[in-house]
PDB file of C-alpha atoms and ligand atoms in Angstrom:
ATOM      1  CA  UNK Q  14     146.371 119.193  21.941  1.00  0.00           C
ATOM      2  CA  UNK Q  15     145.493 119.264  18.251  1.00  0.00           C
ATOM      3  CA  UNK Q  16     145.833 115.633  16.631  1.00  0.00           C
ATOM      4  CA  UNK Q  17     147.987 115.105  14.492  1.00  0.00           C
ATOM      5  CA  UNK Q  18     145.621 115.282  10.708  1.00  0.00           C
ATOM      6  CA  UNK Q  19     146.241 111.991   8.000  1.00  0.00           C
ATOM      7  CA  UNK Q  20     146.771 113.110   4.947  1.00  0.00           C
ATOM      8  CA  UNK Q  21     144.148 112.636   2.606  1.00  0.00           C
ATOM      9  CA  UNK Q  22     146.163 109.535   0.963  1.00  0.00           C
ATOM     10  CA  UNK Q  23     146.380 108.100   4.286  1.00  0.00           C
ATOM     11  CA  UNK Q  24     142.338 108.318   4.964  1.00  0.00           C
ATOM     12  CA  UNK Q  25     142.235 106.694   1.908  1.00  0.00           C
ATOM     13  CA  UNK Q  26     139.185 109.504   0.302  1.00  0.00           C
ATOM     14  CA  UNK Q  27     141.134 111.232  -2.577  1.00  0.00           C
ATOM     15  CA  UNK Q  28     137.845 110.786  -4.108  1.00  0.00           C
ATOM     16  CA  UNK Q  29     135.187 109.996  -2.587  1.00  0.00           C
ATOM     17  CA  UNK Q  30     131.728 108.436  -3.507  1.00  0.00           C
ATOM     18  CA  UNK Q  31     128.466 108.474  -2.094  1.00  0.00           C
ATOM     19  CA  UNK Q  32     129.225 105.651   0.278  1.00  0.00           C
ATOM     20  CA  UNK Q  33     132.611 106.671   1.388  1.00  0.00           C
ATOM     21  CA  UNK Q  34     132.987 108.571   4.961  1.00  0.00           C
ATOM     22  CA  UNK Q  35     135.223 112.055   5.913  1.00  0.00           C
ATOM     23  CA  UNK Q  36     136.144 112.868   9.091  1.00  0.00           C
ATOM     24  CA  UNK Q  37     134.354 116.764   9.792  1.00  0.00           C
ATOM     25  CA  UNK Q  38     132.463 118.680  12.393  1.00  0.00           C
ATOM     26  CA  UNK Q  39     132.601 122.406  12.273  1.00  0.00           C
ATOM     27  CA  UNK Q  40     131.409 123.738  15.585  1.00  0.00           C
ATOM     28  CA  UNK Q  41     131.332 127.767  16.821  1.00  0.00           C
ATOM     29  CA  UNK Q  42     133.610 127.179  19.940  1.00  0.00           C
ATOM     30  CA  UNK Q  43     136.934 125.804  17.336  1.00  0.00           C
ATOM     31  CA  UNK Q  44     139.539 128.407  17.554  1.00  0.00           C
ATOM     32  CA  UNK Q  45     139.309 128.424  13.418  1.00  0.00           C
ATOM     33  CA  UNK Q  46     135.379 129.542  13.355  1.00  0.00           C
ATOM     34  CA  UNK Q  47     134.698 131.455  10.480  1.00  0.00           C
ATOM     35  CA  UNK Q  48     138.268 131.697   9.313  1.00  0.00           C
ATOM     36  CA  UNK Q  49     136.856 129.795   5.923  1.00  0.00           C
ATOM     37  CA  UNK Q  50     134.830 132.657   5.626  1.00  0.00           C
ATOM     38  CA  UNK Q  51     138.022 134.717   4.369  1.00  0.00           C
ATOM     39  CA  UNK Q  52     140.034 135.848   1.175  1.00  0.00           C
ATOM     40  CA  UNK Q  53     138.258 133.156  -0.623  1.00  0.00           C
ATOM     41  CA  UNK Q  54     137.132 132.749  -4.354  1.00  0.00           C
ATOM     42  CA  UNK Q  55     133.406 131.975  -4.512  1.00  0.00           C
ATOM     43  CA  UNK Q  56     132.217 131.542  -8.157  1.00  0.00           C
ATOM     44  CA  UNK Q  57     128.167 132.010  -7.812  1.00  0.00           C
ATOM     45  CA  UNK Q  58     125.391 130.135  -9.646  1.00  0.00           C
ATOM     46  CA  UNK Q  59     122.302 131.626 -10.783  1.00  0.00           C
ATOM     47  CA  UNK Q  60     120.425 130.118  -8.503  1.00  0.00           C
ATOM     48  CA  UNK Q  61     122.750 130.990  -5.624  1.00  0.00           C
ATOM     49  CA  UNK Q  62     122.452 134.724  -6.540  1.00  0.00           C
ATOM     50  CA  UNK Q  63     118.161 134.021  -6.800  1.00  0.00           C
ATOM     51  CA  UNK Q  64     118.426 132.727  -2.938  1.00  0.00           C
ATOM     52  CA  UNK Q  65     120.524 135.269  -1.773  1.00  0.00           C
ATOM     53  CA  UNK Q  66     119.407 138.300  -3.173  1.00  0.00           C
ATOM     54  CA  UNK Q  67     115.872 136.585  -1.427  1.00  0.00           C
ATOM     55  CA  UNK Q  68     117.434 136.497   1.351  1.00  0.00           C
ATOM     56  CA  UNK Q  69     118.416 140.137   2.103  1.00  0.00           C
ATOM     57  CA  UNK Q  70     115.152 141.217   0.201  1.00  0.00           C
ATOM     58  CA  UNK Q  71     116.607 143.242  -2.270  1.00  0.00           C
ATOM     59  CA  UNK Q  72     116.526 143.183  -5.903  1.00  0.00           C
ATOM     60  CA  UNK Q  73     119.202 141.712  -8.039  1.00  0.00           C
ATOM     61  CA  UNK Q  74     120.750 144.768  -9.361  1.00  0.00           C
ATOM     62  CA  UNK Q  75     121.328 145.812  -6.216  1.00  0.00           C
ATOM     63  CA  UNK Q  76     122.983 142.344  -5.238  1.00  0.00           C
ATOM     64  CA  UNK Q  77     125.260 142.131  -8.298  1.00  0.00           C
ATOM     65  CA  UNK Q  78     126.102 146.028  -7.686  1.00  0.00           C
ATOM     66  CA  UNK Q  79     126.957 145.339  -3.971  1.00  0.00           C
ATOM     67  CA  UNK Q  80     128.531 141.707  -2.911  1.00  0.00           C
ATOM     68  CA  UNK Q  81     129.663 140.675  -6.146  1.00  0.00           C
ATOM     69  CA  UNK Q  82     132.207 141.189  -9.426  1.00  0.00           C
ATOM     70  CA  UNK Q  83     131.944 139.447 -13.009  1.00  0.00           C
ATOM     71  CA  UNK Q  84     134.663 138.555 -15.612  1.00  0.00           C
ATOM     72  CA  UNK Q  85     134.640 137.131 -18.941  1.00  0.00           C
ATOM     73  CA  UNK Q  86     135.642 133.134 -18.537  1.00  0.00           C
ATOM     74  CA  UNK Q  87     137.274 130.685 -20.797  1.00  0.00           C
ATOM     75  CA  UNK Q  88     133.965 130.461 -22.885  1.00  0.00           C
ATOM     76  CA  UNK Q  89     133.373 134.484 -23.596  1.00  0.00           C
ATOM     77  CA  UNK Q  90     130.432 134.072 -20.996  1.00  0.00           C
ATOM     78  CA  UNK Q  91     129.992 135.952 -17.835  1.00  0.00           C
ATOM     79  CA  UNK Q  92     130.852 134.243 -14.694  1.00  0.00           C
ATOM     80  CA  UNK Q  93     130.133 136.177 -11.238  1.00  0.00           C
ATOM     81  CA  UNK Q  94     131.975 136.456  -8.226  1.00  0.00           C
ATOM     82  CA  UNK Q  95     131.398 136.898  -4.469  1.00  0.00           C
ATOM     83  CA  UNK Q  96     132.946 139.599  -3.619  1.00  0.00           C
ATOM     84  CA  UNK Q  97     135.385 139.808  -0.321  1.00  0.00           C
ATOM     85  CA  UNK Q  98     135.386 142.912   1.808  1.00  0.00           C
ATOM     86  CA  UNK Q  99     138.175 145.737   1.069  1.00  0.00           C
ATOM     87  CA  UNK Q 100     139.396 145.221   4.077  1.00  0.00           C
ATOM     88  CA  UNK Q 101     143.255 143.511   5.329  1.00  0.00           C
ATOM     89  CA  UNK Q 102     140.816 140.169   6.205  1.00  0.00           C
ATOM     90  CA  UNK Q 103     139.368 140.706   3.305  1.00  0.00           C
ATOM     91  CA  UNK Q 104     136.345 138.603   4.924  1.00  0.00           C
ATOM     92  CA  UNK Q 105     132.997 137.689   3.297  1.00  0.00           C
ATOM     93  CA  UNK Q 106     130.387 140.076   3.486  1.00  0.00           C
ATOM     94  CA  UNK Q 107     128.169 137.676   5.398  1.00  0.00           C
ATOM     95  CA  UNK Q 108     130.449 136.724   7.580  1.00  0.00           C
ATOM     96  CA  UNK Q 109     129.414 138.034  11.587  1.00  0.00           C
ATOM     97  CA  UNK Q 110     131.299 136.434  15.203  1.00  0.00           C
ATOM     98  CA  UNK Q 111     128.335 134.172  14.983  1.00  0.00           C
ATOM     99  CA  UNK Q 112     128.663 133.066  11.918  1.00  0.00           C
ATOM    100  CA  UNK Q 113     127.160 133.276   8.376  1.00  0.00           C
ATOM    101  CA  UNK Q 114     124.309 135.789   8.168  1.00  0.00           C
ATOM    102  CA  UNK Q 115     122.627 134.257   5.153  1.00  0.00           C
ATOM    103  CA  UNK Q 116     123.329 130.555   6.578  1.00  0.00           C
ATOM    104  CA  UNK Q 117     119.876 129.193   5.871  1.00  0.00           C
ATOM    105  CA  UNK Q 118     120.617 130.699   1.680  1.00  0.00           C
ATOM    106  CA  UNK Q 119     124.715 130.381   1.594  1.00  0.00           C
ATOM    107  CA  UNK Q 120     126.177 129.450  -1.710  1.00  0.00           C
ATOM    108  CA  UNK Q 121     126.566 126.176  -2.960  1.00  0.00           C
ATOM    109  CA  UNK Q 122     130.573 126.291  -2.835  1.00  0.00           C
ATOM    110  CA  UNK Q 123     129.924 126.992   1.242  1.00  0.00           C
ATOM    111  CA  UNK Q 124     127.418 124.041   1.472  1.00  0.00           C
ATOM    112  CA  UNK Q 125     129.835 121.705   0.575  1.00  0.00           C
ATOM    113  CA  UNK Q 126     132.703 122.960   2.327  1.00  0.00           C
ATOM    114  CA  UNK Q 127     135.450 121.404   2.903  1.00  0.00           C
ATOM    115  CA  UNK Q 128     134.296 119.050   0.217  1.00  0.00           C
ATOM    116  CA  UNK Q 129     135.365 120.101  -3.578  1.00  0.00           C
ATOM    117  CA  UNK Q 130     134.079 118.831  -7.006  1.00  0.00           C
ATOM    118  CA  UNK Q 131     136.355 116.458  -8.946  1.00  0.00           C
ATOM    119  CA  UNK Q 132     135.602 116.216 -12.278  1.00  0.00           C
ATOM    120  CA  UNK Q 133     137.430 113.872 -14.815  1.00  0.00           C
ATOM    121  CA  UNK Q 134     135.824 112.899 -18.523  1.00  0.00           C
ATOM    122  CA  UNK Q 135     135.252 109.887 -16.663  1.00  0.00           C
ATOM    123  CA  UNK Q 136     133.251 111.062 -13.913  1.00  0.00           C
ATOM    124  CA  UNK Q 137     131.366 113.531 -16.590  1.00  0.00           C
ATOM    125  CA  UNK Q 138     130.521 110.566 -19.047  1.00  0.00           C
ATOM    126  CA  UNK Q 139     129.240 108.835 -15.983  1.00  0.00           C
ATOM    127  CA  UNK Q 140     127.101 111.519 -15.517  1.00  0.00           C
ATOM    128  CA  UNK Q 141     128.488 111.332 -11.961  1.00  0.00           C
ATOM    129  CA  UNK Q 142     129.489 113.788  -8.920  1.00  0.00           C
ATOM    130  CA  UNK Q 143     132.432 113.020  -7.040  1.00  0.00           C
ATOM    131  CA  UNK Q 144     134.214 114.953  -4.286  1.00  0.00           C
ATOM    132  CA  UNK Q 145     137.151 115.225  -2.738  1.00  0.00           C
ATOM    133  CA  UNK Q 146     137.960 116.502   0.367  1.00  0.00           C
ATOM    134  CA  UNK Q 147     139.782 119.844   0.661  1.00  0.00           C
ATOM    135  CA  UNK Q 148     143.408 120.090   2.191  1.00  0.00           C
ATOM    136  CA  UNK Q 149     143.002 123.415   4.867  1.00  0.00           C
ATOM    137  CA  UNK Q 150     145.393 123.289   7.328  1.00  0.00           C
ATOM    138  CA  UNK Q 151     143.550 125.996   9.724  1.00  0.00           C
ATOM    139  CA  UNK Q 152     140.350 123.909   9.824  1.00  0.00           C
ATOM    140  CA  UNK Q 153     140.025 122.128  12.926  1.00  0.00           C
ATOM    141  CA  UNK Q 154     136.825 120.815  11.612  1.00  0.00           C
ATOM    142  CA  UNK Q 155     138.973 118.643  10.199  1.00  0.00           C
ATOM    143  CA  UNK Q 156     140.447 116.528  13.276  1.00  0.00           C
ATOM    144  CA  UNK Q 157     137.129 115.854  14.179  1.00  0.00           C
ATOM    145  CA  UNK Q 158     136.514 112.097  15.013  1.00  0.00           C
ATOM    146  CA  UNK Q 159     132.793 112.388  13.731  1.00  0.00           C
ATOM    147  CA  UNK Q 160     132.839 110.744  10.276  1.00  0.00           C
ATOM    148  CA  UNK Q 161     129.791 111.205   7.996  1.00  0.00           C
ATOM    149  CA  UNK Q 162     129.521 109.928   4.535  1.00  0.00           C
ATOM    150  CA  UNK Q 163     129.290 112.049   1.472  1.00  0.00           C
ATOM    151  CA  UNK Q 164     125.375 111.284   0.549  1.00  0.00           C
ATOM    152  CA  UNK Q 165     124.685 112.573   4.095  1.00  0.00           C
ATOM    153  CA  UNK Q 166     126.964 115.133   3.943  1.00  0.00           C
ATOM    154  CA  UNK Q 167     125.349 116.480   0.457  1.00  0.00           C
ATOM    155  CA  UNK Q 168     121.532 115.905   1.902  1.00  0.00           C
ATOM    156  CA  UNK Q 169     122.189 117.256   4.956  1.00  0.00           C
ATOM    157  CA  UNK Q 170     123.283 120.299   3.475  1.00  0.00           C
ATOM    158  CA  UNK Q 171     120.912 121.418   1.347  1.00  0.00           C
ATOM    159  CA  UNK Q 172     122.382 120.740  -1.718  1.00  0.00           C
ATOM    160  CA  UNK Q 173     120.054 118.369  -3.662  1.00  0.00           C
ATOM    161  CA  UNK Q 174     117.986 121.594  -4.746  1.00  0.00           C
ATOM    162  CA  UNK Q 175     120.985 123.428  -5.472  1.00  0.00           C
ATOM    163  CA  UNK Q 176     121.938 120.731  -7.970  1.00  0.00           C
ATOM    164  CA  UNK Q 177     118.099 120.189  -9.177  1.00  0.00           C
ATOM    165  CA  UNK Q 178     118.201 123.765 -10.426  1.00  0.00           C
ATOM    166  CA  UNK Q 179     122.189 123.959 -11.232  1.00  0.00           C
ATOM    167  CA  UNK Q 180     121.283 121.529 -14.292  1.00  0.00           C
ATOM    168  CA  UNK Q 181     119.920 123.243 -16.621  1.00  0.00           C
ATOM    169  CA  UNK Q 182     122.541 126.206 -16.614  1.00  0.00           C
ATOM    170  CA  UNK Q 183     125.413 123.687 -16.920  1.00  0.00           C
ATOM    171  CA  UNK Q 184     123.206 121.903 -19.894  1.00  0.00           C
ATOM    172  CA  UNK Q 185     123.409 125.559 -21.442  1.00  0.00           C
ATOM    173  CA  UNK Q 186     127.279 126.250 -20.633  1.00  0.00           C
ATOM    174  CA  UNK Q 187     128.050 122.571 -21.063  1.00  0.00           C
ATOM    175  CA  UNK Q 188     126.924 122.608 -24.588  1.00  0.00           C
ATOM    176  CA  UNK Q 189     129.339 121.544 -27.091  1.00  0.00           C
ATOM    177  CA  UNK Q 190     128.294 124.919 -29.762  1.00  0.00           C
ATOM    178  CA  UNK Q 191     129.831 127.012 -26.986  1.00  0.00           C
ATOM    179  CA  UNK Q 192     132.899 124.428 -26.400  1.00  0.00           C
ATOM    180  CA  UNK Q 193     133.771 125.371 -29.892  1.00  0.00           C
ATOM    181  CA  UNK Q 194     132.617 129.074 -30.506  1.00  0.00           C
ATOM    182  CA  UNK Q 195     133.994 131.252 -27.801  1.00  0.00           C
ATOM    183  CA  UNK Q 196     131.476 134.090 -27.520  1.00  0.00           C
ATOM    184  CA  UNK Q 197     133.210 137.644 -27.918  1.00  0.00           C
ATOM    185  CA  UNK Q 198     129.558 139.612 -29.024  1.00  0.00           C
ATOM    186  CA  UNK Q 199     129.028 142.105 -26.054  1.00  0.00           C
ATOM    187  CA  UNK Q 200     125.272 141.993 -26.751  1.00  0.00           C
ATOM    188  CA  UNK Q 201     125.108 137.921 -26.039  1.00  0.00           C
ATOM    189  CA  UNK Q 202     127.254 138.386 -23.329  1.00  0.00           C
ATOM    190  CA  UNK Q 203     125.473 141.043 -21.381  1.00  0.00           C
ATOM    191  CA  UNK Q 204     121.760 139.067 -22.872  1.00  0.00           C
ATOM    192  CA  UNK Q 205     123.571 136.014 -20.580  1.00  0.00           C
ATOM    193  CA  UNK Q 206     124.403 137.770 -17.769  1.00  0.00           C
ATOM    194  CA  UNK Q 207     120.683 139.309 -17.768  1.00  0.00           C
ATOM    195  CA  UNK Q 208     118.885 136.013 -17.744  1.00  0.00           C
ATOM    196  CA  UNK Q 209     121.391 134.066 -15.522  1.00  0.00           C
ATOM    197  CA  UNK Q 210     122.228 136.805 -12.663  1.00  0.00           C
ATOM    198  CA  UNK Q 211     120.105 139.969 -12.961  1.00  0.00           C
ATOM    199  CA  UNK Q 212     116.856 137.822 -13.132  1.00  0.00           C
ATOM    200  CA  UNK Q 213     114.618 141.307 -11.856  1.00  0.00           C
ATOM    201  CA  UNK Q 214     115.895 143.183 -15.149  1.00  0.00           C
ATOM    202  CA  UNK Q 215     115.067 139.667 -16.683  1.00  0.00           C
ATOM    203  CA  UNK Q 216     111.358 139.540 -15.677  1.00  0.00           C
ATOM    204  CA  UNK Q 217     111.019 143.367 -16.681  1.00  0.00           C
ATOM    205  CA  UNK Q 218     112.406 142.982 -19.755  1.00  0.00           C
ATOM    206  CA  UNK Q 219     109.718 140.090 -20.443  1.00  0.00           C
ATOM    207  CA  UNK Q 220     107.139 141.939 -18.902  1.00  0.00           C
ATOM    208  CA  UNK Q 221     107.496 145.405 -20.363  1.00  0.00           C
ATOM    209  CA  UNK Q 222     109.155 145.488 -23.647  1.00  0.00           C
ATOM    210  CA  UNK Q 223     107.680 143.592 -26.503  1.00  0.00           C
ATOM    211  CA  UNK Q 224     108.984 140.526 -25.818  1.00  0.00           C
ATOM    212  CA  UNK Q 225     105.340 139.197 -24.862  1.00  0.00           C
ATOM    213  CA  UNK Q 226     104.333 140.516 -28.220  1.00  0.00           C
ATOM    214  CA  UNK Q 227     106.773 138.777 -30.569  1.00  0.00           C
ATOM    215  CA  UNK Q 228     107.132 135.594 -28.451  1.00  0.00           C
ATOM    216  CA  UNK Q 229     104.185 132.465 -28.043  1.00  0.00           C
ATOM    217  CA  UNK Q 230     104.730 132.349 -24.325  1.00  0.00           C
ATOM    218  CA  UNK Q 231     101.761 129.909 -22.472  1.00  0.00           C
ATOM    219  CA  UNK Q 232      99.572 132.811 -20.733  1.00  0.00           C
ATOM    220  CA  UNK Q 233     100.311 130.325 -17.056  1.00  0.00           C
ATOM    221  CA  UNK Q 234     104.132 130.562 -17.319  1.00  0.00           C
ATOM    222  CA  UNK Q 235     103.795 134.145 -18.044  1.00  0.00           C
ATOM    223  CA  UNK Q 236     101.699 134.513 -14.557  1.00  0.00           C
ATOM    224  CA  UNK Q 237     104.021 132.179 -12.697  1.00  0.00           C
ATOM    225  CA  UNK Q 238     107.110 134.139 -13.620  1.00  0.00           C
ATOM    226  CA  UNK Q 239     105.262 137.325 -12.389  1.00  0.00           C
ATOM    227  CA  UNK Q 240     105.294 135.850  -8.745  1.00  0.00           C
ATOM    228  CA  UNK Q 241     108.060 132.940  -8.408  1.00  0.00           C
ATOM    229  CA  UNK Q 242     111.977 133.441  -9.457  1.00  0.00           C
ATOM    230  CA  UNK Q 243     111.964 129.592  -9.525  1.00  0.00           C
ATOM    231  CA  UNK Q 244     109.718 129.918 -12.557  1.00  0.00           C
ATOM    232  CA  UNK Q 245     111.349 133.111 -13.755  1.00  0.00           C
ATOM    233  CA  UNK Q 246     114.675 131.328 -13.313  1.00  0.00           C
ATOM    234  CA  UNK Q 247     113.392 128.086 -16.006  1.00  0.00           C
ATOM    235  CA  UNK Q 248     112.310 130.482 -18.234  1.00  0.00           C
ATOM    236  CA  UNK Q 249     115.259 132.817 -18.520  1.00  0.00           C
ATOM    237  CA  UNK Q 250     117.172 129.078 -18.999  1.00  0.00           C
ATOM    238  CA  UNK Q 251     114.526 128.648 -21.860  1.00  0.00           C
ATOM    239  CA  UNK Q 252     115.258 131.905 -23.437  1.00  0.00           C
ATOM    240  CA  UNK Q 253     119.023 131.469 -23.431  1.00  0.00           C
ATOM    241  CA  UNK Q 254     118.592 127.463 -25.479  1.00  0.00           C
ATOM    242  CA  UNK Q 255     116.414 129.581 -27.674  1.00  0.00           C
ATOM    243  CA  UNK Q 256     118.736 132.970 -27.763  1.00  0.00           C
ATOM    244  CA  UNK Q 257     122.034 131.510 -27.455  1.00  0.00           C
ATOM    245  CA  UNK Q 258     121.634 127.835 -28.649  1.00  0.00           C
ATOM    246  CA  UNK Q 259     119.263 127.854 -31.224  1.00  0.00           C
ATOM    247  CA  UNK Q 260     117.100 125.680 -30.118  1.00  0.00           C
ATOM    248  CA  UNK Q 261     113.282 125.558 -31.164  1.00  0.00           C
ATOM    249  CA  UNK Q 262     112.133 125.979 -27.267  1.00  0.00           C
ATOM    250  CA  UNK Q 263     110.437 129.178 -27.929  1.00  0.00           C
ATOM    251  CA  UNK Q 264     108.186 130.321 -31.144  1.00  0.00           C
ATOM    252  CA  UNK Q 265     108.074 133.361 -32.885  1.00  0.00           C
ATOM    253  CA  UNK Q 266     104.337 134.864 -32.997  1.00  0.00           C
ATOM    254  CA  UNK Q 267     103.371 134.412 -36.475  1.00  0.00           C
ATOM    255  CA  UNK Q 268     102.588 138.170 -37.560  1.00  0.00           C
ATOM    256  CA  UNK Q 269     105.984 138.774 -36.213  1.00  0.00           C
ATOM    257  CA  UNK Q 270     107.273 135.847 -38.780  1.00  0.00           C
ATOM    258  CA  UNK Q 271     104.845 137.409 -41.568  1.00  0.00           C
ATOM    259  CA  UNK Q 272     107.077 141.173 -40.651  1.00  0.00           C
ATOM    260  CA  UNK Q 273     103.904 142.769 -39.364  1.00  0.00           C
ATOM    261  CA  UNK Q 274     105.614 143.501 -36.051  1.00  0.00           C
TER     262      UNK Q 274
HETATM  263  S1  LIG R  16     135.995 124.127  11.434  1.00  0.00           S
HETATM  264 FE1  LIG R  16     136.599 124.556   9.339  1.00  0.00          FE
HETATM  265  S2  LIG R  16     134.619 125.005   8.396  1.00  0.00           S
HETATM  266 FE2  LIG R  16     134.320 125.229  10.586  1.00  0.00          FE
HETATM  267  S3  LIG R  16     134.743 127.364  11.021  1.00  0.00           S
HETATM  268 FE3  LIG R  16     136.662 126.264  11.335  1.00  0.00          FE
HETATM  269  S4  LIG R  16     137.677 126.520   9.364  1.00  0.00           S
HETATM  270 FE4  LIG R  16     135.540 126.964   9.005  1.00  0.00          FE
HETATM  271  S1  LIG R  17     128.375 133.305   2.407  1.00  0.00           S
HETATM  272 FE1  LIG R  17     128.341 132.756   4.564  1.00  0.00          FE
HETATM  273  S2  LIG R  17     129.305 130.746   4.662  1.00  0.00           S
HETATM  274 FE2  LIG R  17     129.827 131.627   2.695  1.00  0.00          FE
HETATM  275  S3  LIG R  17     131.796 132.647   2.970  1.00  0.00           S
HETATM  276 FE3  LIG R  17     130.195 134.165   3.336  1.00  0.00          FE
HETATM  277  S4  LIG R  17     129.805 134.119   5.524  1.00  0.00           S
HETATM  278 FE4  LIG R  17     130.930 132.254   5.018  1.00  0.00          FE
END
């Protein structure tokens, strides 16, 4: 018999902190396994696109091309989309009968699952996180009687990295220029989608145009970035405070500033 669920008032966790508990076990022998996985909008980070595209081993060209679609959001910037089989499921690539193939790399948005951000310009000023936790009436997860709070919940999940190298991508689309310039210059927006999403055309076009010869870039980040996306990743963030914000992160060689190059 399935219990009868409270309703999110009634447990009391409209919002929860890091101290407050949610009922939730998801196991592989619930009737309701991998429905989540279905007809579902999945808005993709940069660094959920660098894991994943890892993952399968291919580059990020072929990733974007593949599993995902982009629009234009509220800000004129580029904002990237899992995309969901053409089928009548209309299921999650990744999705298999035993589960998620990429489990060990999912997205952030499936990490925290059936948790969902709340943000308020409180909770923002605070500089805080808070959660609430999702109303899905298919989930059996749901009725479980295994509580767990939210700080165990987020750690063990594997989102404190995600959220470690989330920050300085919402310091960039956070920024209050872009709050009140709404970017409509193709150029910027496909320079954005470049260094957030398509990090392999990123590196190359570091590596092999002339960017090395017009930019002071320290001769160990340039070898890090050769090897590690991490490192890649920071720098394309660098190049878009410098490119898109203005900010004095990056310096010009000087015979480039003297119009020799
Ligand atoms: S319990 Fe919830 S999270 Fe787990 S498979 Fe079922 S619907 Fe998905
Ligand atoms: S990425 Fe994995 S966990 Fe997320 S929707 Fe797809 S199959 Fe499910």
């Amino acid at each position: 018999m399935v219990k009868k669920r409270l309703s999110k008032e009634k447990q009391g966790l409209t919002v929860l902190t890091p101290e407050n508990d949610f009922r939730f076990k998801c196991r592989q022998d619930l009737d309701c396994f991998t429905r989540c996985c279905r007809n579902i909008t999945i808005v993709l980070t940069p660094y959920d696109i660098l894991r994943m595209k890892n993952a399968l081993n291919i580059l990020s060209v072929e990733f974007l091309a593949n599993y995902t679609v982009s629009m234009i959001g509220d800000a004129g910037l580029p904002v990237v989309l899992l995309k969901m089989n053409d089928n009548d499921e209309k299921n999650c690539p990744f999705v298999t009968r035993q589960g998620c193939r990429i489990y060990p790399d999912r997205p952030w948005t499936c990490r925290i699952y059936p948790l969902q951000p709340e943000s308020s310009k409180i909770t923002e000023k605070a500089g805080k996180q808070y959660y609430s936790v999702m109303d899905v009436p298919f989930c059996l997860g749901l009725d479980a009687d295994k509580s767990l709070t939210l700080a165990k919940w987020i750690e063990e999940q594997g989102v404190p990295v995600y959220q470690k190298m989330e920050a300085p991508f919402k310091t960039i689309t956070g920024n209050e220029f872009l709050g009140r310039n709404k970017i409509t210059n193709r150029n910027i927006q496909e320079m954005f989608y470049m260094a957030c999403y398509d990090l392999d055309r990123f590196k190359r076009f570091v590596l092999e145009s002339t960017f090395l010869e017009r930019f002071e870039v320290e001769p160990e980040v340039v070898e890090k970035i050769k090897e590690d996306d991490v490192e890649l990743y920071y720098f394309a963030m660098r190049w878009l405070e410098y490119g898109l914000l203005g900010q004095h992160v990056l310096k010009v060689k000087p015979d480039v500033m003297g119009g020799k190059k």
